[in-house]
Tab-separated table of C-alpha atoms and ligand atoms in Angstrom:
chain	number	residue	atom	x	y	z
A	19	MET	CA	-63.225	40.907	23.862
A	20	THR	CA	-61.973	40.867	19.946
A	21	ALA	CA	-59.540	44.580	19.706
A	22	VAL	CA	-60.474	46.033	15.774
A	23	LEU	CA	-57.708	48.903	16.981
A	24	GLU	CA	-55.562	49.571	19.817
A	25	ILE	CA	-52.994	52.120	20.506
A	26	ARG	CA	-50.748	51.833	22.916
A	27	ASP	CA	-48.203	55.138	24.215
A	28	LEU	CA	-48.384	57.230	20.953
A	29	SER	CA	-46.732	59.993	21.007
A	30	LYS	CA	-46.457	62.817	18.245
A	31	THR	CA	-44.425	66.708	18.440
A	32	TYR	CA	-45.182	68.777	14.935
A	33	ARG	CA	-42.033	70.042	14.219
A	34	THR	CA	-42.544	73.679	12.588
A	35	LEU	CA	-40.532	76.680	11.905
A	36	ARG	CA	-43.169	79.458	12.623
A	37	ARG	CA	-44.794	77.577	15.503
A	38	GLY	CA	-41.293	75.815	16.566
A	39	ARG	CA	-42.218	72.349	18.457
A	40	ARG	CA	-45.911	71.457	19.056
A	41	GLN	CA	-46.354	68.041	21.248
A	42	ALA	CA	-50.177	66.629	19.612
A	43	LEU	CA	-49.597	63.590	21.727
A	44	ALA	CA	-48.809	62.739	24.959
A	45	GLY	CA	-48.665	58.930	25.785
A	46	PHE	CA	-51.944	57.784	24.037
A	47	ASP	CA	-53.865	54.609	24.522
A	48	MET	CA	-57.070	53.836	22.874
A	49	THR	CA	-58.968	50.382	22.239
A	50	VAL	CA	-62.076	49.653	20.259
A	51	ALA	CA	-63.828	46.417	20.510
A	52	ALA	CA	-64.900	44.848	17.934
A	53	GLY	CA	-68.951	45.475	17.004
A	54	GLU	CA	-69.192	48.830	18.934
A	55	VAL	CA	-69.816	52.303	17.946
A	56	HIS	CA	-66.647	54.284	19.261
A	57	GLY	CA	-66.805	57.966	19.817
A	58	PHE	CA	-63.556	59.525	19.995
A	59	LEU	CA	-63.750	62.587	22.302
A	60	GLY	CA	-61.907	65.517	23.026
A	61	PRO	CA	-61.411	69.930	22.784
A	62	ASN	CA	-60.511	71.014	19.540
A	63	GLY	CA	-56.199	70.551	18.995
A	64	SER	CA	-56.350	67.455	21.527
A	65	GLY	CA	-55.227	65.083	19.210
A	66	LYS	CA	-57.895	63.365	17.492
A	67	THR	CA	-57.183	63.996	13.437
A	68	THR	CA	-53.354	63.408	14.618
A	69	THR	CA	-54.341	60.300	15.868
A	70	LEU	CA	-56.509	58.856	12.780
A	71	ARG	CA	-54.429	60.434	10.698
A	72	THR	CA	-50.809	58.438	12.403
A	73	LEU	CA	-52.876	55.202	12.435
A	74	LEU	CA	-53.724	55.381	8.866
A	75	GLY	CA	-50.070	56.168	7.674
A	76	LEU	CA	-50.068	59.618	6.348
A	77	ILE	CA	-47.897	60.923	9.808
A	78	ARG	CA	-44.947	59.273	10.998
A	79	PRO	CA	-45.078	59.092	14.967
A	80	ASP	CA	-42.640	59.351	17.248
A	81	GLY	CA	-43.229	56.593	19.605
A	82	GLY	CA	-45.614	53.709	20.924
A	83	GLU	CA	-47.243	50.758	19.171
A	84	MET	CA	-50.309	50.568	17.225
A	85	ARG	CA	-52.748	47.585	16.001
A	86	LEU	CA	-55.859	47.949	12.705
A	87	LEU	CA	-57.447	44.232	12.609
A	88	GLY	CA	-54.680	42.394	15.122
A	89	GLN	CA	-51.818	43.746	12.389
A	90	PRO	CA	-48.898	46.047	13.716
A	91	VAL	CA	-49.151	49.719	11.728
A	92	PRO	CA	-47.463	50.485	9.913
A	93	GLU	CA	-46.028	48.124	9.444
A	94	ARG	CA	-48.360	45.706	7.909
A	95	LEU	CA	-50.852	48.584	6.965
A	96	ALA	CA	-51.157	47.423	3.525
A	97	GLU	CA	-52.174	43.861	4.666
A	98	VAL	CA	-55.296	45.281	6.127
A	99	ALA	CA	-55.545	48.793	4.899
A	100	GLY	CA	-58.742	47.276	2.354
A	101	ARG	CA	-60.522	46.229	5.227
A	102	VAL	CA	-61.041	49.248	6.873
A	103	GLY	CA	-62.776	52.641	5.299
A	104	ALA	CA	-61.960	55.999	6.230
A	105	ILE	CA	-62.448	59.601	5.907
A	106	VAL	CA	-60.426	61.720	7.547
A	107	GLU	CA	-60.275	64.853	5.593
A	108	SER	CA	-63.487	66.166	3.929
A	109	PRO	CA	-63.337	64.417	0.837
A	110	GLN	CA	-64.171	66.848	-2.445
A	111	PHE	CA	-66.136	65.420	-5.290
A	112	PHE	CA	-66.636	66.759	-8.499
A	113	PRO	CA	-69.607	69.147	-8.320
A	114	HIS	CA	-70.961	68.088	-11.851
A	115	PHE	CA	-71.014	64.400	-10.877
A	116	SER	CA	-74.596	62.581	-9.812
A	117	ALA	CA	-73.647	60.434	-6.741
A	118	ARG	CA	-74.316	57.692	-8.806
A	119	ASP	CA	-71.483	58.565	-11.085
A	120	THR	CA	-69.122	59.361	-8.766
A	121	LEU	CA	-69.223	56.249	-7.016
A	122	SER	CA	-68.921	54.160	-9.821
A	123	LEU	CA	-65.658	55.943	-10.944
A	124	LEU	CA	-64.244	55.322	-8.100
A	125	ALA	CA	-65.876	51.367	-8.062
A	126	ASP	CA	-63.782	50.804	-11.090
A	127	ALA	CA	-60.821	51.993	-9.814
A	128	GLY	CA	-60.650	50.082	-6.272
A	129	ASP	CA	-61.859	46.893	-8.700
A	130	VAL	CA	-65.498	47.122	-6.684
A	131	PRO	CA	-68.301	45.267	-8.734
A	132	ARG	CA	-70.408	48.144	-9.668
A	133	THR	CA	-73.712	46.552	-8.212
A	134	ARG	CA	-72.033	47.193	-4.875
A	135	VAL	CA	-72.576	50.907	-6.205
A	136	GLY	CA	-76.403	50.587	-5.536
A	137	GLU	CA	-76.215	48.714	-2.532
A	138	VAL	CA	-74.057	51.783	-0.745
A	139	LEU	CA	-76.691	54.030	-2.214
A	140	GLU	CA	-79.255	52.546	-0.683
A	141	LEU	CA	-77.352	52.110	2.653
A	142	VAL	CA	-76.441	55.734	3.086
A	143	GLY	CA	-80.454	56.780	1.646
A	144	LEU	CA	-79.321	58.177	-1.214
A	145	ARG	CA	-80.805	55.769	-3.853
A	146	ASP	CA	-83.616	58.244	-4.820
A	147	ARG	CA	-81.234	61.529	-5.075
A	148	ALA	CA	-78.538	59.249	-6.641
A	149	LYS	CA	-79.053	60.677	-10.064
A	150	ASP	CA	-79.294	63.946	-9.547
A	151	ARG	CA	-75.633	66.577	-9.427
A	152	ILE	CA	-73.587	66.725	-5.856
A	153	ARG	CA	-73.925	70.389	-6.045
A	154	THR	CA	-77.527	70.246	-5.657
A	155	TYR	CA	-76.856	68.006	-1.902
A	156	SER	CA	-77.402	69.380	0.947
A	157	LEU	CA	-74.207	69.338	3.339
A	158	GLY	CA	-75.784	66.670	4.983
A	159	MET	CA	-75.953	64.328	1.748
A	160	LYS	CA	-72.532	65.475	0.478
A	161	GLN	CA	-70.912	63.528	3.827
A	162	ARG	CA	-73.513	60.407	2.898
A	163	VAL	CA	-71.511	60.323	-0.423
A	164	ALA	CA	-68.489	60.340	1.486
A	165	VAL	CA	-69.547	57.632	4.033
A	166	ALA	CA	-71.162	55.498	0.751
A	167	SER	CA	-67.905	55.914	-0.881
A	168	ALA	CA	-65.935	54.935	2.577
A	169	LEU	CA	-68.421	51.623	2.646
A	170	LEU	CA	-67.367	50.087	-1.343
A	171	LYS	CA	-64.786	47.730	0.202
A	172	ARG	CA	-66.892	46.401	2.964
A	173	PRO	CA	-65.017	47.792	5.649
A	174	GLU	CA	-64.612	45.696	8.872
A	175	LEU	CA	-63.955	48.908	10.334
A	176	LEU	CA	-64.989	52.315	9.379
A	177	ILE	CA	-63.314	55.432	10.372
A	178	LEU	CA	-64.555	58.870	10.262
A	179	ASP	CA	-63.156	62.084	11.219
A	180	GLU	CA	-66.011	64.892	12.731
A	181	PRO	CA	-68.338	63.703	11.046
A	182	ALA	CA	-71.365	65.507	12.422
A	183	ASN	CA	-69.016	69.062	11.853
A	184	GLY	CA	-71.221	71.626	9.956
A	185	LEU	CA	-74.106	69.632	9.599
A	186	ASP	CA	-77.529	70.845	10.943
A	187	PRO	CA	-79.683	69.363	13.439
A	188	GLY	CA	-81.435	66.897	10.644
A	189	GLY	CA	-77.979	66.401	9.239
A	190	ILE	CA	-76.564	64.547	12.231
A	191	ARG	CA	-79.770	62.862	12.678
A	192	GLU	CA	-79.286	61.193	9.736
A	193	MET	CA	-75.562	60.540	10.465
A	194	ARG	CA	-76.823	58.908	13.783
A	195	ASP	CA	-79.176	56.748	12.304
A	196	LEU	CA	-76.765	55.974	9.419
A	197	MET	CA	-74.390	55.032	12.091
A	198	ARG	CA	-76.478	52.932	13.827
A	199	SER	CA	-78.126	51.133	10.891
A	200	LEU	CA	-74.328	50.364	9.676
A	201	ALA	CA	-73.402	48.886	13.697
A	202	ALA	CA	-75.989	46.647	13.628
A	203	ASP	CA	-74.564	45.409	10.363
A	204	GLY	CA	-71.582	44.179	12.065
A	205	MET	CA	-69.480	47.238	11.415
A	206	THR	CA	-67.264	48.822	13.890
A	207	VAL	CA	-67.698	52.246	13.829
A	208	LEU	CA	-65.041	54.750	15.298
A	209	LEU	CA	-66.411	58.391	15.087
A	210	SER	CA	-64.491	61.355	16.345
A	211	SER	CA	-66.243	64.675	17.749
A	212	HIS	CA	-65.836	67.690	20.092
A	213	ILE	CA	-69.432	67.998	20.156
A	214	LEU	CA	-70.131	65.587	23.077
A	215	GLY	CA	-74.223	65.440	23.335
A	216	GLU	CA	-74.465	63.407	19.719
A	217	ILE	CA	-71.596	60.640	21.198
A	218	GLN	CA	-73.429	60.382	24.081
A	219	GLN	CA	-76.400	59.429	21.631
A	220	ILE	CA	-74.989	57.752	19.329
A	221	CYS	CA	-71.998	55.771	20.869
A	222	ASP	CA	-71.612	52.792	22.792
A	223	SER	CA	-67.873	52.996	24.398
A	224	VAL	CA	-66.240	56.429	24.064
A	225	THR	CA	-62.369	56.968	24.753
A	226	ILE	CA	-61.797	61.062	25.867
A	227	ILE	CA	-58.813	62.910	25.307
A	228	SER	CA	-57.424	65.731	26.745
A	229	LEU	CA	-54.075	67.305	25.622
A	230	GLY	CA	-52.903	64.362	23.956
A	231	ARG	CA	-53.552	62.074	26.833
A	232	ARG	CA	-56.614	59.772	27.633
A	233	VAL	CA	-58.331	60.860	30.456
A	234	ALA	CA	-60.949	58.566	30.306
A	235	ALA	CA	-62.308	55.498	28.317
A	236	GLY	CA	-65.085	52.924	28.606
A	237	PRO	CA	-69.017	52.124	28.172
A	238	VAL	CA	-70.886	55.296	27.962
A	239	GLU	CA	-72.847	54.344	30.749
A	240	GLU	CA	-69.565	53.095	33.234
A	241	VAL	CA	-68.186	56.497	32.344
A	242	LEU	CA	-71.078	58.596	33.298
A	243	ARG	CA	-71.239	56.386	36.562
A	244	ALA	CA	-68.036	56.765	37.322
A	245	HIS	CA	-67.939	60.418	37.221
A	246	SER	CA	-71.197	60.784	38.411
A	247	ALA	CA	-70.318	60.790	42.394
A	248	ALA	CA	-73.374	62.735	43.851
A	249	SER	CA	-72.644	66.006	41.974
A	250	VAL	CA	-73.918	69.543	43.352
A	251	ARG	CA	-75.379	72.151	41.709
A	252	VAL	CA	-74.643	75.230	43.540
A	253	ARG	CA	-76.104	79.005	43.090
A	254	LEU	CA	-75.746	81.459	45.178
A	255	GLU	CA	-78.397	84.568	46.419
A	256	ALA	CA	-75.272	86.899	44.815
A	257	ALA	CA	-74.003	85.394	41.613
A	258	ASP	CA	-71.180	88.001	41.940
A	259	ASP	CA	-69.470	86.047	44.672
A	260	LEU	CA	-69.318	82.666	42.430
A	261	PRO	CA	-65.308	82.938	41.773
A	262	ARG	CA	-64.885	83.633	45.818
A	263	ALA	CA	-67.354	80.454	46.611
A	264	ALA	CA	-65.175	78.643	44.095
A	265	ALA	CA	-62.335	79.561	46.133
A	266	ALA	CA	-63.092	78.763	49.476
A	267	LEU	CA	-64.788	75.141	48.311
A	268	THR	CA	-61.443	74.436	46.433
A	269	GLU	CA	-59.670	75.427	49.469
A	270	ALA	CA	-61.445	73.294	52.129
A	271	GLY	CA	-60.952	70.743	49.711
A	272	GLY	CA	-63.622	70.411	47.442
A	273	GLN	CA	-63.303	69.863	43.363
A	274	VAL	CA	-65.351	72.716	41.984
A	275	THR	CA	-66.208	73.395	38.061
A	276	SER	CA	-67.252	76.788	37.665
A	277	LEU	CA	-69.488	77.436	34.859
A	278	PRO	CA	-71.108	81.474	33.937
A	279	ASP	CA	-74.200	81.102	36.900
A	280	HIS	CA	-73.308	78.508	38.916
A	281	LEU	CA	-70.620	76.194	40.241
A	282	LEU	CA	-70.368	71.737	40.314
A	283	VAL	CA	-69.271	70.276	43.140
A	284	ALA	CA	-68.268	66.990	42.926
A	285	ALA	CA	-68.526	63.848	45.401
A	286	GLU	CA	-69.716	66.217	48.864
A	287	ARG	CA	-72.596	66.534	51.089
A	288	PRO	CA	-74.637	69.667	50.170
A	289	ALA	CA	-74.714	70.345	54.454
A	290	TRP	CA	-70.859	70.520	53.780
A	291	ILE	CA	-71.073	72.654	51.117
A	292	THR	CA	-73.535	74.811	53.221
A	293	ARG	CA	-71.313	75.236	55.975
A	294	THR	CA	-68.131	75.885	54.344
A	295	LEU	CA	-70.332	78.480	52.298
A	296	ALA	CA	-71.383	80.245	54.968
A	297	ASP	CA	-68.472	80.195	57.097
A	298	ARG	CA	-67.096	82.349	54.873
A	299	GLY	CA	-70.668	84.928	54.865
A	300	LEU	CA	-71.766	83.223	51.384
A	301	TYR	CA	-75.615	82.185	51.330
A	302	VAL	CA	-76.775	79.177	48.938
A	303	SER	CA	-79.935	80.026	47.451
A	304	GLU	CA	-80.105	76.371	45.409
A	305	LEU	CA	-78.113	72.831	45.936
A	306	ALA	CA	-79.218	70.432	44.016
A	307	PRO	CA	-77.938	66.989	43.356
A	308	ILE	CA	-77.074	66.832	39.590
A	309	THR	CA	-78.027	63.909	36.852
A	310	VAL	CA	-74.773	63.974	34.995
A	311	ASP	CA	-74.377	63.776	31.269
A	312	LEU	CA	-71.382	63.316	29.168
A	313	GLU	CA	-70.905	66.710	29.041
A	314	SER	CA	-69.685	67.762	32.698
A	315	VAL	CA	-67.604	64.434	32.720
A	316	PHE	CA	-65.928	66.155	29.355
A	317	LEU	CA	-66.031	69.556	31.197
A	318	GLU	CA	-64.423	67.835	34.231
A	319	LEU	CA	-62.148	65.658	32.728
A	320	THR	CA	-60.240	68.001	30.382
A	321	GLY	CA	-60.227	70.941	32.411
A	322	THR	CA	-62.145	73.418	29.528
A	323	ALA	CA	-64.529	75.217	32.669
A	324	PRO	CA	-61.763	77.074	34.653
A	325	VAL	CA	-62.083	77.045	38.347
A	326	ALA	CA	-61.342	79.904	40.451
A	327	GLY	CA	-60.136	81.477	37.275
A	328	GLN	CA	-57.197	78.927	36.907
A	329	ALA	CA	-57.869	75.496	33.928
A	330	ARG	CA	-57.608	72.000	36.151
A	331	GLN	CA	-54.737	69.823	35.191
A	332	VAL	CA	-55.358	66.586	34.725
A	333	ASP	CA	-52.333	64.458	35.189
A	334	GLU	CA	-54.143	61.072	35.958
A	335	SER	CA	-55.821	58.670	33.537
A	336	VAL	CA	-59.137	57.561	34.668
A	337	VAL	CA	-59.954	54.199	32.639
A	338	VAL	CA	-62.921	51.719	33.453
A	339	GLY	CA	-64.234	49.378	31.706
A	340	GLY	CA	-60.961	46.573	32.191
A	341	HIS	CA	-59.433	47.319	29.347
A	342	ALA	CA	-56.467	50.073	30.557
B	26	LIG	N1	-49.534	70.083	10.442
B	26	LIG	C1	-49.172	70.254	12.244
B	26	LIG	N2	-48.033	71.001	12.211
B	26	LIG	C2	-48.246	71.330	13.334
B	26	LIG	N3	-49.020	71.568	14.449
B	26	LIG	C3	-50.098	70.673	14.309
B	26	LIG	C4	-50.625	70.145	12.886
B	26	LIG	N4	-51.250	69.670	12.795
B	26	LIG	C5	-51.996	69.378	14.155
B	26	LIG	N5	-51.504	69.786	15.027
B	26	LIG	C6	-50.811	70.786	16.155
B	26	LIG	O1	-51.692	69.326	17.262
B	26	LIG	C7	-52.210	69.504	18.089
B	26	LIG	C8	-53.293	68.266	17.870
B	26	LIG	O2	-53.999	68.796	16.378
B	26	LIG	P1	-55.156	67.887	15.905
B	26	LIG	O3	-54.709	66.287	16.069
B	26	LIG	O4	-55.491	68.424	14.861
B	26	LIG	O5	-56.676	67.915	16.898
B	26	LIG	P2	-58.048	67.344	17.053
B	26	LIG	O6	-58.012	67.135	16.189
B	26	LIG	O7	-58.273	67.120	18.526
B	26	LIG	O8	-58.644	69.112	17.083
B	26	LIG	C9	-53.153	70.877	17.915
B	26	LIG	O9	-51.770	71.905	18.787
B	26	LIG	C10	-52.341	71.667	16.495
B	26	LIG	O10	-52.341	72.951	16.516
B	27	LIG	MG1	-59.216	67.230	13.634
């Protein structure tokens, strides 16, 4: 495997007068292989933007090692910057300029031949609207202008921070098709998101971050398989009893994720669940093995779902795919 991006043990603590110290990255690791669409997944505030900004030399880390296209950064960033396209803050364009004018200006500024402008407009599917003013564009089209600007230099690696943010389902679909076609042309794409369903559909592999640490990484299929060990959905005859049931199963050694109208119990036999609950006068109305999607893995790993009123702590990294 050729890694285009490697991060080892990255740490960053922000110090602000108003809010004091805030640890954004606590020994974070990530590896992105050449040619893949890699999803960088985590809830808001988990450290995604901090990681990407650090990688691009916009923030100074407290510790750790980073390599971009084989070169250590920030030391050698200048040498590889031309081969990386990135959109980390949503870029602002002049609303009265057309997409073509905007990209032509950027091409001139970056010593890129003007012929490339037509190519990137074609790539992002904006050729037919290229002469219209940007202010007449939908948010999705504006995002595609941003992607087009990042593509001008023919980057080997494209980094997008939350590209689906604020897009309607149609816009998200367009963005997904665009990522896919770029990857098909051999580009490596790294995109961050807190929106899980999309990552599952777009990406070959994922890194899941929680509280500034990697909690899972690998091909999407493997991450799912590693965490799909016979989860069972449990509903009770009296929904009010769910908290009591969660507590009982946890106490008996089960791994429970509480959701509004049911529980997810990992890696336990249905008979054990029924018996444990019945012993406490709790009666099950449904026991169903569930097909796991990235969302439930994510909930489980990041502890976003409360267990018996308490957030679950994740203290161990789960890495599949062999590149720990
Ligand atoms: N400039 C900053 N100053 C202080 N704290 C910050 C700053 N930027 C981010 N943080 C904090 O660092 C943590 C990670 O933030 P961020 O990297 O933006 O997460 P994400 O992109 O995953 O939502 C959060 O707790 C956030 O509040
Ligand atoms: Mg962010």
